[in-house]
CSV table of C-alpha atoms in Angstrom, one decimal:
chain,number,residue,atom,x,y,z
A,9,MET,CA,-40.4,-41.8,22.3
A,10,GLN,CA,-40.2,-44.9,24.5
A,11,PRO,CA,-39.3,-48.4,23.3
A,12,PRO,CA,-42.2,-50.8,23.4
A,13,ALA,CA,-42.7,-53.0,26.4
A,14,GLY,CA,-40.6,-56.0,26.6
A,15,SER,CA,-38.1,-54.7,23.9
A,16,GLN,CA,-34.4,-55.7,24.3
A,17,VAL,CA,-33.5,-52.0,23.2
A,18,SER,CA,-31.0,-50.7,25.6
A,19,ARG,CA,-32.4,-47.6,27.5
A,20,VAL,CA,-28.8,-46.2,27.6
A,21,PRO,CA,-28.5,-43.2,25.6
A,22,ALA,CA,-26.9,-43.7,22.3
A,23,GLN,CA,-23.2,-43.2,22.2
A,24,ARG,CA,-21.0,-42.2,19.3
A,25,THR,CA,-17.7,-43.6,18.5
A,26,PRO,CA,-14.8,-41.1,18.8
A,27,PRO,CA,-13.7,-39.9,15.4
A,28,GLU,CA,-10.1,-41.1,16.1
A,29,GLN,CA,-11.5,-44.6,16.4
A,30,LEU,CA,-13.5,-44.4,13.2
A,31,ALA,CA,-12.4,-46.3,10.1
A,32,PRO,CA,-10.7,-44.1,7.4
A,33,PRO,CA,-12.9,-43.0,4.8
A,34,ALA,CA,-13.1,-45.0,1.6
A,35,VAL,CA,-10.8,-43.7,-1.0
A,36,ALA,CA,-12.2,-43.4,-4.6
A,37,PRO,CA,-10.8,-45.9,-6.8
A,38,ALA,CA,-7.8,-44.6,-8.9
A,39,PRO,CA,-8.9,-43.8,-12.5
A,40,PRO,CA,-7.9,-46.5,-14.9
A,41,ALA,CA,-4.3,-46.3,-16.1
A,42,LYS,CA,-4.0,-45.0,-19.6
A,43,PRO,CA,-2.3,-47.6,-22.0
A,44,ARG,CA,1.3,-46.7,-22.4
A,45,ARG,CA,2.1,-45.3,-25.9
A,46,SER,CA,5.5,-47.0,-26.1
A,47,ARG,CA,3.9,-50.4,-25.4
A,48,THR,CA,1.3,-49.9,-28.4
A,49,VAL,CA,4.2,-48.7,-30.6
A,50,LEU,CA,6.5,-51.5,-29.7
A,51,SER,CA,3.4,-54.0,-30.4
A,52,VAL,CA,2.7,-52.4,-33.8
A,53,VAL,CA,6.3,-52.6,-34.7
A,54,ALA,CA,6.8,-56.1,-33.7
A,55,GLY,CA,3.8,-57.1,-35.7
A,56,VAL,CA,5.0,-55.4,-38.7
A,57,LEU,CA,8.4,-56.9,-38.4
A,58,ALA,CA,6.9,-60.4,-38.0
A,59,LEU,CA,4.8,-59.9,-41.2
A,60,LEU,CA,7.9,-58.7,-43.0
A,61,CYS,CA,9.9,-61.8,-42.0
A,62,VAL,CA,7.2,-64.1,-43.2
A,63,SER,CA,6.6,-62.4,-46.5
A,64,GLY,CA,10.4,-62.4,-47.1
A,65,ALA,CA,10.8,-65.9,-46.3
A,66,ALA,CA,8.0,-66.9,-48.7
A,67,ILE,CA,9.2,-64.6,-51.4
A,68,GLY,CA,12.9,-66.0,-51.0
A,69,TYR,CA,11.5,-69.5,-51.2
A,70,VAL,CA,9.6,-68.7,-54.6
A,71,LEU,CA,12.8,-66.9,-56.1
A,72,TYR,CA,15.0,-69.7,-55.0
A,73,ASP,CA,12.7,-72.2,-56.5
A,74,ARG,CA,12.5,-70.5,-59.8
A,75,ALA,CA,16.4,-69.9,-59.9
A,76,THR,CA,17.3,-73.5,-59.3
A,77,THR,CA,14.5,-75.3,-61.1
A,78,PRO,CA,15.8,-76.2,-64.7
A,79,ASP,CA,14.0,-74.8,-67.6
A,80,ARG,CA,12.3,-77.7,-69.3
A,81,SER,CA,9.8,-75.6,-71.3
A,82,ALA,CA,10.5,-76.9,-74.9
A,83,PRO,CA,12.5,-79.7,-76.5
A,84,ASP,CA,15.5,-77.7,-77.9
A,85,VAL,CA,15.8,-76.0,-74.4
A,86,VAL,CA,15.8,-79.1,-72.4
A,87,VAL,CA,18.5,-80.5,-74.7
A,88,VAL,CA,20.6,-77.5,-74.4
A,89,ASN,CA,20.2,-77.3,-70.7
A,90,TYR,CA,21.0,-81.2,-70.5
A,91,LEU,CA,24.1,-81.0,-72.6
A,92,ASN,CA,25.3,-77.9,-70.5
A,93,GLU,CA,25.0,-80.0,-67.2
A,94,PHE,CA,26.2,-83.1,-68.5
A,95,PHE,CA,29.3,-81.8,-70.6
A,96,VAL,CA,30.3,-78.2,-69.4
A,97,LYS,CA,29.4,-78.5,-65.8
A,98,GLN,CA,29.7,-82.3,-65.6
A,99,ASN,CA,27.0,-82.3,-63.0
A,100,ASP,CA,25.1,-85.6,-63.3
A,101,ILE,CA,22.6,-84.6,-60.5
A,102,ARG,CA,21.5,-81.6,-62.4
A,103,ALA,CA,21.5,-83.3,-65.7
A,104,ASP,CA,19.4,-86.2,-64.4
A,105,GLU,CA,16.6,-83.8,-63.4
A,106,MET,CA,16.1,-83.3,-67.2
A,107,VAL,CA,15.9,-87.0,-68.2
A,108,CYS,CA,13.1,-89.4,-68.3
A,109,GLU,CA,13.1,-92.1,-65.4
A,110,GLY,CA,14.5,-95.3,-66.5
A,111,SER,CA,16.2,-94.1,-69.6
A,112,THR,CA,19.9,-94.5,-68.4
A,113,ALA,CA,20.3,-97.4,-71.1
A,114,GLU,CA,19.2,-95.1,-73.9
A,115,ARG,CA,22.0,-92.6,-73.0
A,116,THR,CA,24.9,-95.0,-72.5
A,117,GLU,CA,26.5,-93.9,-75.8
A,118,LEU,CA,26.6,-90.4,-74.8
A,119,ARG,CA,28.0,-91.3,-71.4
A,120,SER,CA,30.6,-93.4,-73.2
A,121,LEU,CA,31.6,-90.4,-75.2
A,122,ARG,CA,32.1,-88.3,-72.0
A,123,ASP,CA,34.2,-91.0,-70.4
A,124,ASP,CA,36.3,-91.2,-73.5
A,125,LEU,CA,36.9,-87.5,-73.4
A,126,ARG,CA,37.7,-87.5,-69.6
A,127,ALA,CA,40.3,-90.3,-70.3
A,128,ARG,CA,41.9,-88.3,-73.2
A,129,GLU,CA,42.1,-85.3,-71.0
A,130,ALA,CA,44.0,-87.3,-68.4
A,131,ARG,CA,46.2,-89.1,-71.1
A,132,PHE,CA,47.1,-85.9,-72.9
A,133,ASN,CA,47.0,-83.6,-70.1
A,134,THR,CA,44.9,-81.2,-72.0
A,135,SER,CA,41.3,-79.7,-71.5
A,136,ILE,CA,38.6,-80.9,-74.0
A,137,ARG,CA,35.5,-78.5,-74.6
A,138,VAL,CA,32.3,-79.7,-75.9
A,139,ARG,CA,29.8,-77.1,-77.4
A,140,TRP,CA,26.8,-77.7,-79.8
A,141,GLU,CA,25.6,-75.8,-82.7
A,142,ALA,CA,22.1,-74.9,-84.0
A,143,LEU,CA,19.4,-77.4,-83.0
A,144,ASP,CA,17.1,-78.9,-85.4
A,145,VAL,CA,13.6,-79.8,-83.8
A,146,ARG,CA,10.9,-82.1,-85.2
A,147,SER,CA,8.1,-82.3,-82.8
A,148,SER,CA,5.1,-84.8,-83.1
A,149,GLY,CA,2.7,-84.3,-80.4
A,150,ASP,CA,4.2,-85.2,-76.9
A,151,THR,CA,7.4,-86.4,-78.4
A,152,ALA,CA,10.1,-84.6,-80.4
A,153,GLN,CA,13.6,-85.4,-82.0
A,154,VAL,CA,16.2,-82.7,-81.6
A,155,GLU,CA,19.4,-83.1,-83.6
A,156,THR,CA,22.4,-81.1,-83.3
A,157,ASP,CA,26.2,-81.2,-83.9
A,158,LEU,CA,28.4,-81.6,-80.9
A,159,VAL,CA,31.8,-80.0,-81.5
A,160,ILE,CA,34.7,-81.4,-79.6
A,161,SER,CA,37.6,-79.2,-79.2
A,162,ALA,CA,40.9,-79.5,-77.5
A,163,LEU,CA,44.2,-77.5,-77.5
A,164,VAL,CA,47.1,-80.1,-78.3
A,165,ASP,CA,50.8,-78.9,-78.8
A,166,GLY,CA,49.5,-75.3,-79.2
A,167,ILE,CA,47.1,-76.2,-82.1
A,168,ILE,CA,43.2,-76.4,-81.7
A,169,GLN,CA,41.8,-79.6,-82.7
A,170,SER,CA,38.1,-80.2,-83.3
A,171,GLU,CA,35.8,-82.8,-84.3
A,172,ARG,CA,32.1,-82.7,-85.2
A,173,GLN,CA,29.7,-85.5,-84.2
A,174,ARG,CA,25.9,-85.3,-85.1
A,175,TRP,CA,23.8,-86.4,-82.3
A,176,ARG,CA,20.0,-87.1,-82.2
A,177,PHE,CA,18.1,-86.6,-78.7
A,178,ARG,CA,14.6,-88.1,-78.2
A,179,THR,CA,12.5,-85.9,-76.0
A,180,GLU,CA,9.1,-86.4,-74.2
A,181,LEU,CA,6.6,-84.2,-72.7
A,182,ARG,CA,5.8,-85.6,-69.4
A,183,ASP,CA,5.3,-83.2,-66.6
A,184,HIS,CA,7.9,-81.1,-68.6
A,185,TRP,CA,10.0,-81.7,-71.5
A,186,ARG,CA,12.7,-84.4,-70.7
A,187,VAL,CA,15.7,-86.1,-72.7
A,188,CYS,CA,14.5,-89.8,-72.9
A,189,GLY,CA,17.3,-91.0,-75.4
A,190,ALA,CA,20.5,-89.8,-77.1
A,191,GLU,CA,22.3,-91.5,-80.0
A,192,PRO,CA,24.9,-90.5,-82.7
A,193,VAL,CA,23.4,-90.1,-86.2
A,194,THR,CA,25.4,-92.2,-88.6
């Protein structure tokens, strides 16, 4: 078939490009790589370890908080814990966690007793122990009076000497039971 008149189409027979000059045939795309099993396992293990660490930290915090928070659940319990921290362990910081704010003046006699016992220990080069006996609790709403005998003992010249003193502790229920006053019973 002849091209139409005035056409720009060449009248030269069609030429084919030699095969060595042709562009290489398109290569089929490689199939998507399967996710590596080791990477998946490593990701799962890392996630589980992170979860265990966070859980362990939370459990550790709760257990630590419970172990270090003083028990102030009842008037007699707070008095026993207070006496233990104040006389036995002589840890004023922990003892102060169990008292009412601003009640220092109401506990001066108890502090004077402890200071006197410390002075006697130094003067006589001995160890003085303070223990307490059964507590008598009288509650009235959010306040309670707790009475007990403080037994003060020391070993002097190979002989155990002891003295009893009756003390009354005034406690109040605020956020927890707290010791708000202490005085000897006369």
